[in-house]
Each structure stands twice: as C-alpha cells, then as structure tokens.
Coordinates of N, CA, C and O in Angstrom, one line a residue:
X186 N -166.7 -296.4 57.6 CA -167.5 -296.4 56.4 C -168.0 -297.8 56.2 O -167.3 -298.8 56.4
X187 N -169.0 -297.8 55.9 CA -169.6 -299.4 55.4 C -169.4 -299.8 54.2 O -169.0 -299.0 53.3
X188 N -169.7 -301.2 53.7 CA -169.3 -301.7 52.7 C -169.8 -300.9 51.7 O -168.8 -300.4 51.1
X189 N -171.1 -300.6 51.2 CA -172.0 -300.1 50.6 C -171.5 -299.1 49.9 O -171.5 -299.1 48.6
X190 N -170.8 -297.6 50.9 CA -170.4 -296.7 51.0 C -168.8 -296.4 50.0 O -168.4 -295.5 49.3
X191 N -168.4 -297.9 50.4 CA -166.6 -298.1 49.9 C -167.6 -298.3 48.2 O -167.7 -297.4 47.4
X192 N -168.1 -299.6 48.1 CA -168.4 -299.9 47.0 C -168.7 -298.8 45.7 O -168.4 -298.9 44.5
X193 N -169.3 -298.0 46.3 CA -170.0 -296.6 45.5 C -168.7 -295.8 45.6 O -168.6 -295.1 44.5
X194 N -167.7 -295.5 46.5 CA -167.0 -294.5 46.3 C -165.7 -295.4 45.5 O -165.0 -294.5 45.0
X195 N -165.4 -296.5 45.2 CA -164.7 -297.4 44.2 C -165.5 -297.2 42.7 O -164.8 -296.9 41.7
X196 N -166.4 -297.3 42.5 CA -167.5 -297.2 41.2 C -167.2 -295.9 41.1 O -166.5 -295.9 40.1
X197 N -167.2 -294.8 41.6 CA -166.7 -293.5 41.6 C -165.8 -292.9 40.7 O -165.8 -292.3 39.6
X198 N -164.7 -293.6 41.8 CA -163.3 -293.8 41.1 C -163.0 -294.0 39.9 O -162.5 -293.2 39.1
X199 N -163.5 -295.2 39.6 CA -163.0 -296.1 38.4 C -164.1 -295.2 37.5 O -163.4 -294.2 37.3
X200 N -164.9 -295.0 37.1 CA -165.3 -294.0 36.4 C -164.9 -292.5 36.2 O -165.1 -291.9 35.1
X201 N -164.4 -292.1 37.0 CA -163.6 -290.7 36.8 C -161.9 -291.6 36.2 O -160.9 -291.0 35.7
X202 N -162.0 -292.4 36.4 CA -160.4 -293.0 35.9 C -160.9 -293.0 34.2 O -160.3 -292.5 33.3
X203 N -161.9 -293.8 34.3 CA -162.4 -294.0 32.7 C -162.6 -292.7 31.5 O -162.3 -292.5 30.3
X204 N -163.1 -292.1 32.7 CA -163.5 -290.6 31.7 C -162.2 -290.3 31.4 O -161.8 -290.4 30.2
X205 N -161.1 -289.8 32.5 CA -159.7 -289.5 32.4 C -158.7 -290.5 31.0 O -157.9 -290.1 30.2
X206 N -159.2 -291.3 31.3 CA -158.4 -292.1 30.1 C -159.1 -291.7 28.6 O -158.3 -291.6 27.7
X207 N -160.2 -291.6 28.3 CA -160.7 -291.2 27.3 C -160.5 -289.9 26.7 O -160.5 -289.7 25.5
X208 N -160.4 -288.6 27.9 CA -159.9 -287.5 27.6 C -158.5 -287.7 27.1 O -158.2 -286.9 26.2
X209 N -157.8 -288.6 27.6 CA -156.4 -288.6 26.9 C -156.4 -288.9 25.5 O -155.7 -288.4 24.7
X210 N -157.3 -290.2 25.3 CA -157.3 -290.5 24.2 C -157.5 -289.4 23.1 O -156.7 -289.2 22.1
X211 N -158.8 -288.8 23.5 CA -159.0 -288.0 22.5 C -158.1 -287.1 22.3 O -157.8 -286.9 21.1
X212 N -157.4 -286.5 23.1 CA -156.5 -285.4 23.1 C -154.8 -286.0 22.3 O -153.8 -285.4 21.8
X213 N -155.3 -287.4 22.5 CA -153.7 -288.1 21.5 C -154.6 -288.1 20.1 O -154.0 -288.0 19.0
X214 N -156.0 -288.3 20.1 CA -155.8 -287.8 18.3 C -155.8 -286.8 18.0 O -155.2 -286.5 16.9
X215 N -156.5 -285.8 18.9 CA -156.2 -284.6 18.6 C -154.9 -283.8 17.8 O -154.8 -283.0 16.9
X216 N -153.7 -284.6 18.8 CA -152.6 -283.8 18.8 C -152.2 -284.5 17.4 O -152.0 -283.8 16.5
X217 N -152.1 -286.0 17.4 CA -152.0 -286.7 15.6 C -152.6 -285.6 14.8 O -151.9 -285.0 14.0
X218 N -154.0 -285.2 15.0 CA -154.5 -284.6 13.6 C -153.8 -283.1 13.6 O -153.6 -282.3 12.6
X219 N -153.7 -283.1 14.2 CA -152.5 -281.9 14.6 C -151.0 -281.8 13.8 O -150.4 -281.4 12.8
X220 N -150.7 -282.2 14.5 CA -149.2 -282.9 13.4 C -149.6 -283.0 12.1 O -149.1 -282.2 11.3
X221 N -150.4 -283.9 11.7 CA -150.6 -283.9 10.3 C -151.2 -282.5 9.2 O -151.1 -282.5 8.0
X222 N -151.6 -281.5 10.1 CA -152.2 -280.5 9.8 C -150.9 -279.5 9.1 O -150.8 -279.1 8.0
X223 N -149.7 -279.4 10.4 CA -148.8 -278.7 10.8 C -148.0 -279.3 9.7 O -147.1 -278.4 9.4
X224 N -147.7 -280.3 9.0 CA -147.3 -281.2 8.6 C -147.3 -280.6 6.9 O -146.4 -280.2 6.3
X225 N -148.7 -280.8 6.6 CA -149.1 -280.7 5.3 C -149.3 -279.0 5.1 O -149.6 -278.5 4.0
X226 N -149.2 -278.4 6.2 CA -149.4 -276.6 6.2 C -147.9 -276.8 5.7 O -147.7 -276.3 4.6
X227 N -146.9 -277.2 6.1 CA -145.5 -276.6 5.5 C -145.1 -277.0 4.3 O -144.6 -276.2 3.6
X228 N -145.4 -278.6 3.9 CA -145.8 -279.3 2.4 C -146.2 -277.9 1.3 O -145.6 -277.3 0.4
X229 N -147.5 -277.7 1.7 CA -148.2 -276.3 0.9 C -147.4 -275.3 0.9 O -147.1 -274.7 -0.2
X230 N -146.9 -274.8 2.0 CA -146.2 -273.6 1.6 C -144.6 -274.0 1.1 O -144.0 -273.1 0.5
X231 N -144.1 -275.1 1.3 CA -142.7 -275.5 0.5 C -143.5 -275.2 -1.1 O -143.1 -274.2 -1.8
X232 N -144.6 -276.1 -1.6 CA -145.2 -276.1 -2.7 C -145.4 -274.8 -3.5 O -145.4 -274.8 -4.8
X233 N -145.7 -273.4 -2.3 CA -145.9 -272.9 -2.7 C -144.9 -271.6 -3.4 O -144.9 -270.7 -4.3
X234 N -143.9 -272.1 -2.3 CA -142.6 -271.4 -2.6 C -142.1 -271.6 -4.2 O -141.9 -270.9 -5.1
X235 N -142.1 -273.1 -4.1 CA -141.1 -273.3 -5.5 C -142.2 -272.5 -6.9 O -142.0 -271.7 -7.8
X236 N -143.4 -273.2 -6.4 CA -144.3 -271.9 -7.5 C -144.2 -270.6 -8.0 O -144.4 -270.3 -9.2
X237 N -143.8 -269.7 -6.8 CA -143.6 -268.6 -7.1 C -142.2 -268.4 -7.9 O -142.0 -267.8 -8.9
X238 N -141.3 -269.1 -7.2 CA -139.9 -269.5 -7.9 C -139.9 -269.5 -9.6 O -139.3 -268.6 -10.2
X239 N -140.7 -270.7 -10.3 CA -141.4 -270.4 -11.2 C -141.7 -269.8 -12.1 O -141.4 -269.8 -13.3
X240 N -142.6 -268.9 -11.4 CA -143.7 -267.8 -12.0 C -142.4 -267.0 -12.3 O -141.7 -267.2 -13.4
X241 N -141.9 -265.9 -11.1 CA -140.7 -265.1 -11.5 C -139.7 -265.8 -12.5 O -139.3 -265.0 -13.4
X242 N -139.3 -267.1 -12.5 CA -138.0 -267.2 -14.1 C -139.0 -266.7 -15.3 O -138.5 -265.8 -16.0
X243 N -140.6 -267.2 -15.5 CA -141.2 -267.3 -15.9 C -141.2 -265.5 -16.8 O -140.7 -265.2 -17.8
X244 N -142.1 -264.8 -15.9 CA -141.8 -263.2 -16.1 C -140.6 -262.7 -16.5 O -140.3 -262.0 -17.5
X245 N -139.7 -263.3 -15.5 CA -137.7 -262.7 -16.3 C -137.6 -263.3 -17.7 O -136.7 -262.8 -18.4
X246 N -138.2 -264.1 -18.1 CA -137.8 -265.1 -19.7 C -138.6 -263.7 -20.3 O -137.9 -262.8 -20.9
X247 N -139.7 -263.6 -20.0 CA -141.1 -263.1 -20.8 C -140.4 -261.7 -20.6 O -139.6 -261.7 -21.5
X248 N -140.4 -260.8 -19.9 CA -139.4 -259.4 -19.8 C -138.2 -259.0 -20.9 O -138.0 -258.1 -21.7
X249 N -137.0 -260.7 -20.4 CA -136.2 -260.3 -21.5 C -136.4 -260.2 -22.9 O -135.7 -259.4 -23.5
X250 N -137.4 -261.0 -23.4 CA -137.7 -261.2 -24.8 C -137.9 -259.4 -25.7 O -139.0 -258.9 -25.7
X251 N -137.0 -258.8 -26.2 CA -137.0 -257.1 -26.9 C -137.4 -257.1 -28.1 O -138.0 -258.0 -28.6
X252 N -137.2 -255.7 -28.7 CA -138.0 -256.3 -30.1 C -136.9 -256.6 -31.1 O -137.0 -256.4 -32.3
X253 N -135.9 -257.0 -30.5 CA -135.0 -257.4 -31.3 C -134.7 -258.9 -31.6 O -134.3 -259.6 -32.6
X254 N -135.0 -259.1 -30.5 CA -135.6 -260.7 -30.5 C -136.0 -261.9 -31.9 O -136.8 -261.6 -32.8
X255 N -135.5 -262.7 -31.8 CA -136.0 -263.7 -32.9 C -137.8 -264.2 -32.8 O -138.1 -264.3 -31.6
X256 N -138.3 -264.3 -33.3 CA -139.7 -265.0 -33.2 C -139.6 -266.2 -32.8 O -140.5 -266.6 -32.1
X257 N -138.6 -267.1 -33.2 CA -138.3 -268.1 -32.5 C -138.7 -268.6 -30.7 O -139.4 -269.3 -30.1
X258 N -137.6 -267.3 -30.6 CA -137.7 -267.1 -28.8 C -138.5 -267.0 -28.0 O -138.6 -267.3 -26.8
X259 N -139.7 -266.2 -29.1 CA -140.9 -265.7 -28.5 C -141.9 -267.0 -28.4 O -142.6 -267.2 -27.4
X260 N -141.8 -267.9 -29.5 CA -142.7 -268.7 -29.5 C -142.2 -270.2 -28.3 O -142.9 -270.9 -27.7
X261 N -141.1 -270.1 -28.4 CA -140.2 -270.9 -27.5 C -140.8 -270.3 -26.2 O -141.5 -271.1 -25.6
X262 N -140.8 -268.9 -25.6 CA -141.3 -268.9 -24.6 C -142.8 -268.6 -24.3 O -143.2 -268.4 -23.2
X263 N -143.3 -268.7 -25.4 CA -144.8 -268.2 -25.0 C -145.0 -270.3 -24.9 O -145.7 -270.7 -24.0
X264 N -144.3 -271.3 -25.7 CA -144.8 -272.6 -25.2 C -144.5 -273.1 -23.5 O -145.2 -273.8 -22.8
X265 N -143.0 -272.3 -23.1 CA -142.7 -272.9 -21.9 C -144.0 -272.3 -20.5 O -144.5 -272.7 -19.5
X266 N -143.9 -271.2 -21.3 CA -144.8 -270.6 -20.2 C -146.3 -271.0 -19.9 O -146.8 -271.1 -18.8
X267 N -146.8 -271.3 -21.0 CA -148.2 -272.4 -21.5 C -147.6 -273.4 -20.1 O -148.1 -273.5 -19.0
X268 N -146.4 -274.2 -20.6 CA -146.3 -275.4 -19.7 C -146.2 -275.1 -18.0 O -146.6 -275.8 -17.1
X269 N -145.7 -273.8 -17.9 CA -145.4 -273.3 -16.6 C -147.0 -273.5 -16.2 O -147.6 -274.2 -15.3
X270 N -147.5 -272.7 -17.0 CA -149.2 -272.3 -16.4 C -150.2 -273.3 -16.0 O -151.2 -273.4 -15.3
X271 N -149.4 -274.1 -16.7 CA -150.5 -275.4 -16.5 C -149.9 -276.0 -15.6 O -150.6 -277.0 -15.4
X272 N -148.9 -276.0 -14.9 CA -148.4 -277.0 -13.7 C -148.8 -276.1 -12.6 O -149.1 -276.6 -11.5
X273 N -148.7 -274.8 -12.7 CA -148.7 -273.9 -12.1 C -150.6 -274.0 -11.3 O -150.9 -274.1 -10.1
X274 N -151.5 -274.1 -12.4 CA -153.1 -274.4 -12.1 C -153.4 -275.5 -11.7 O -154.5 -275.7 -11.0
X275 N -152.2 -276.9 -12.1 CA -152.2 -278.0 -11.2 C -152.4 -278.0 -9.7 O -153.0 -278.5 -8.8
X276 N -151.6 -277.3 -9.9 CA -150.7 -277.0 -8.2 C -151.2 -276.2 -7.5 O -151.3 -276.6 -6.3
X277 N -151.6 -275.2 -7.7 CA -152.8 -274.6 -7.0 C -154.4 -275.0 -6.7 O -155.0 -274.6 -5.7
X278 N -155.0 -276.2 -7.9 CA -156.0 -277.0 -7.7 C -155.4 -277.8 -6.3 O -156.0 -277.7 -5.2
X279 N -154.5 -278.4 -6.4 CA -154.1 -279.5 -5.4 C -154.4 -279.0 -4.4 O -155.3 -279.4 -3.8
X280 N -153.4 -277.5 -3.8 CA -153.5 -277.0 -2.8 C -154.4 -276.4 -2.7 O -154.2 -275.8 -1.7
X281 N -155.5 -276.0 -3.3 CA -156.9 -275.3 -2.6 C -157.3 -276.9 -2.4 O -157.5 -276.9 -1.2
X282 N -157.5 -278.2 -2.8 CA -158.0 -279.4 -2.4 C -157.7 -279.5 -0.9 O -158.5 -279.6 0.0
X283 N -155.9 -279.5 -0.8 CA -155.3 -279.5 0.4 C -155.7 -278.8 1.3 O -156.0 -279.3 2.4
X284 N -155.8 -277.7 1.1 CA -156.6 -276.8 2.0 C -158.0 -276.9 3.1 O -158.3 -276.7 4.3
X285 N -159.0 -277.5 1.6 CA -160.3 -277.8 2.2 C -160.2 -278.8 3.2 O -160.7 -278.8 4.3
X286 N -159.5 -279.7 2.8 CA -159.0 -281.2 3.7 C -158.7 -280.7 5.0 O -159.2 -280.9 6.1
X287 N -157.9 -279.9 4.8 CA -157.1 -279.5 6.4 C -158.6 -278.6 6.8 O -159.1 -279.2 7.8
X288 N -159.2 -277.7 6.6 CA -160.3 -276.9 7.0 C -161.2 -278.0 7.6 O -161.7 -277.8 8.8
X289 N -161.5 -279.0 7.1 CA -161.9 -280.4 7.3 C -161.6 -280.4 8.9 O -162.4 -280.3 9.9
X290 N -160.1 -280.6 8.8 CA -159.9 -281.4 10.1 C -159.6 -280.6 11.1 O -159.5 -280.9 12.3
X291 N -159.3 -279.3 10.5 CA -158.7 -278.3 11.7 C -160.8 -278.2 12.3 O -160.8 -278.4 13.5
X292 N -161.9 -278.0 11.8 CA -163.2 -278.0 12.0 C -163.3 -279.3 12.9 O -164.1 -279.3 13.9
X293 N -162.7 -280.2 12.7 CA -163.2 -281.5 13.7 C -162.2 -281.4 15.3 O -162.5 -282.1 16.3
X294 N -161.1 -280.3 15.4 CA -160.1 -280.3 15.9 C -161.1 -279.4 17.3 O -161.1 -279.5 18.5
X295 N -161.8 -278.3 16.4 CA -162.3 -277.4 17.1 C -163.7 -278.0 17.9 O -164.5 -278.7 17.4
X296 N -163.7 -277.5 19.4 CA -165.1 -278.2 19.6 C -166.2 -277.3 19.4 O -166.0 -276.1 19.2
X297 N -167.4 -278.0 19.3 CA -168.4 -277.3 18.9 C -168.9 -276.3 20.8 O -168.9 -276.5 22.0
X298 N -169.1 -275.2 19.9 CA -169.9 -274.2 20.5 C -171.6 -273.9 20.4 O -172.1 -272.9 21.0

C-alpha cells in the first residue's frame, strides 16, 4: 500500500471513530432524559396515588354525614372538602404541566420520521 493510500484509510478511521463517539454521546443523553422521564412518570403517579387517597376520605366524610347529623358537621365538611378541591386542582394543574414537559422530552427522545 502507498503512503497516500494508508493516509486516507487513517482519515477513514478516525472519522468513523468520531461519528462512533458522538453516537454514544448522544445515546448517554438520551438515556439521562430517559431516567429523568421514568423518574418524574413515578413522582406523578406517587402524586397521583395519594390524590385519590384523598378524594375517597373525602367522599367517606361526605357519605357519612345522615340526616341526623348536626349542621355543624355538614358545614365542617363541605369547608374541608372546598380545601381538599383546591389542592386536589393544584395537583392536577401541576401534573398536566408535568406531563406536557415530559411529552416535550419523550418528542425530543423520538427521532424524526
């Protein structure tokens, strides 16, 4: 082989080395935004668990209340539940927020077609 020949099949090399190294790269953020995805998908659904948790004491208060009940109780729990609702539409804002974020990145994760 002549010099010429080596030289170009070295430029070769190191260029398929380069690409190779860049596919890794990308593929190590990939797998970061990945983690982070997988991460905050279980956050949401812990979040969403305790919500429901919530909601049901929520209904069992509002169920027990009979009509024998004091007015008190009723107004006692028509306030807690007010407070439930409103943490409750917090939390759901957040995680539809959360959501779009992740749709975000899981769309940057995917390649284009």
């Amino acid at each position: 082989m002549d010099i010429r020949a080596e030289i170009l099949d070295l430029k070769l090399r190191v260029e398929d080395l380069e690409t190779a190294a860049e596919r890794v790269k990308e593929s190590q953020e990939q797998e970061a935004l990945l983690r982070e995805v997988i991460d905050r998908t279980k956050r949401a659904q812990a979040e969403m668990s305790a919500l429901r948790a919530d909601l049901a004491e929520v209904r069992k208060l509002l169920g027990g209340g009979g009509p024998g009940a004091e007015g008190d109780v009723r107004t006692e729990i028509a306030v807690e539940f007010e407070v439930i609702r409103s943490k409750v539409e917090h939390e759901f804002n957040f995680l539809r927020s959360e959501v779009m974020d992740l749709a975000i990145k899981v769309d940057r994760l995917t390649p284009d077609e």
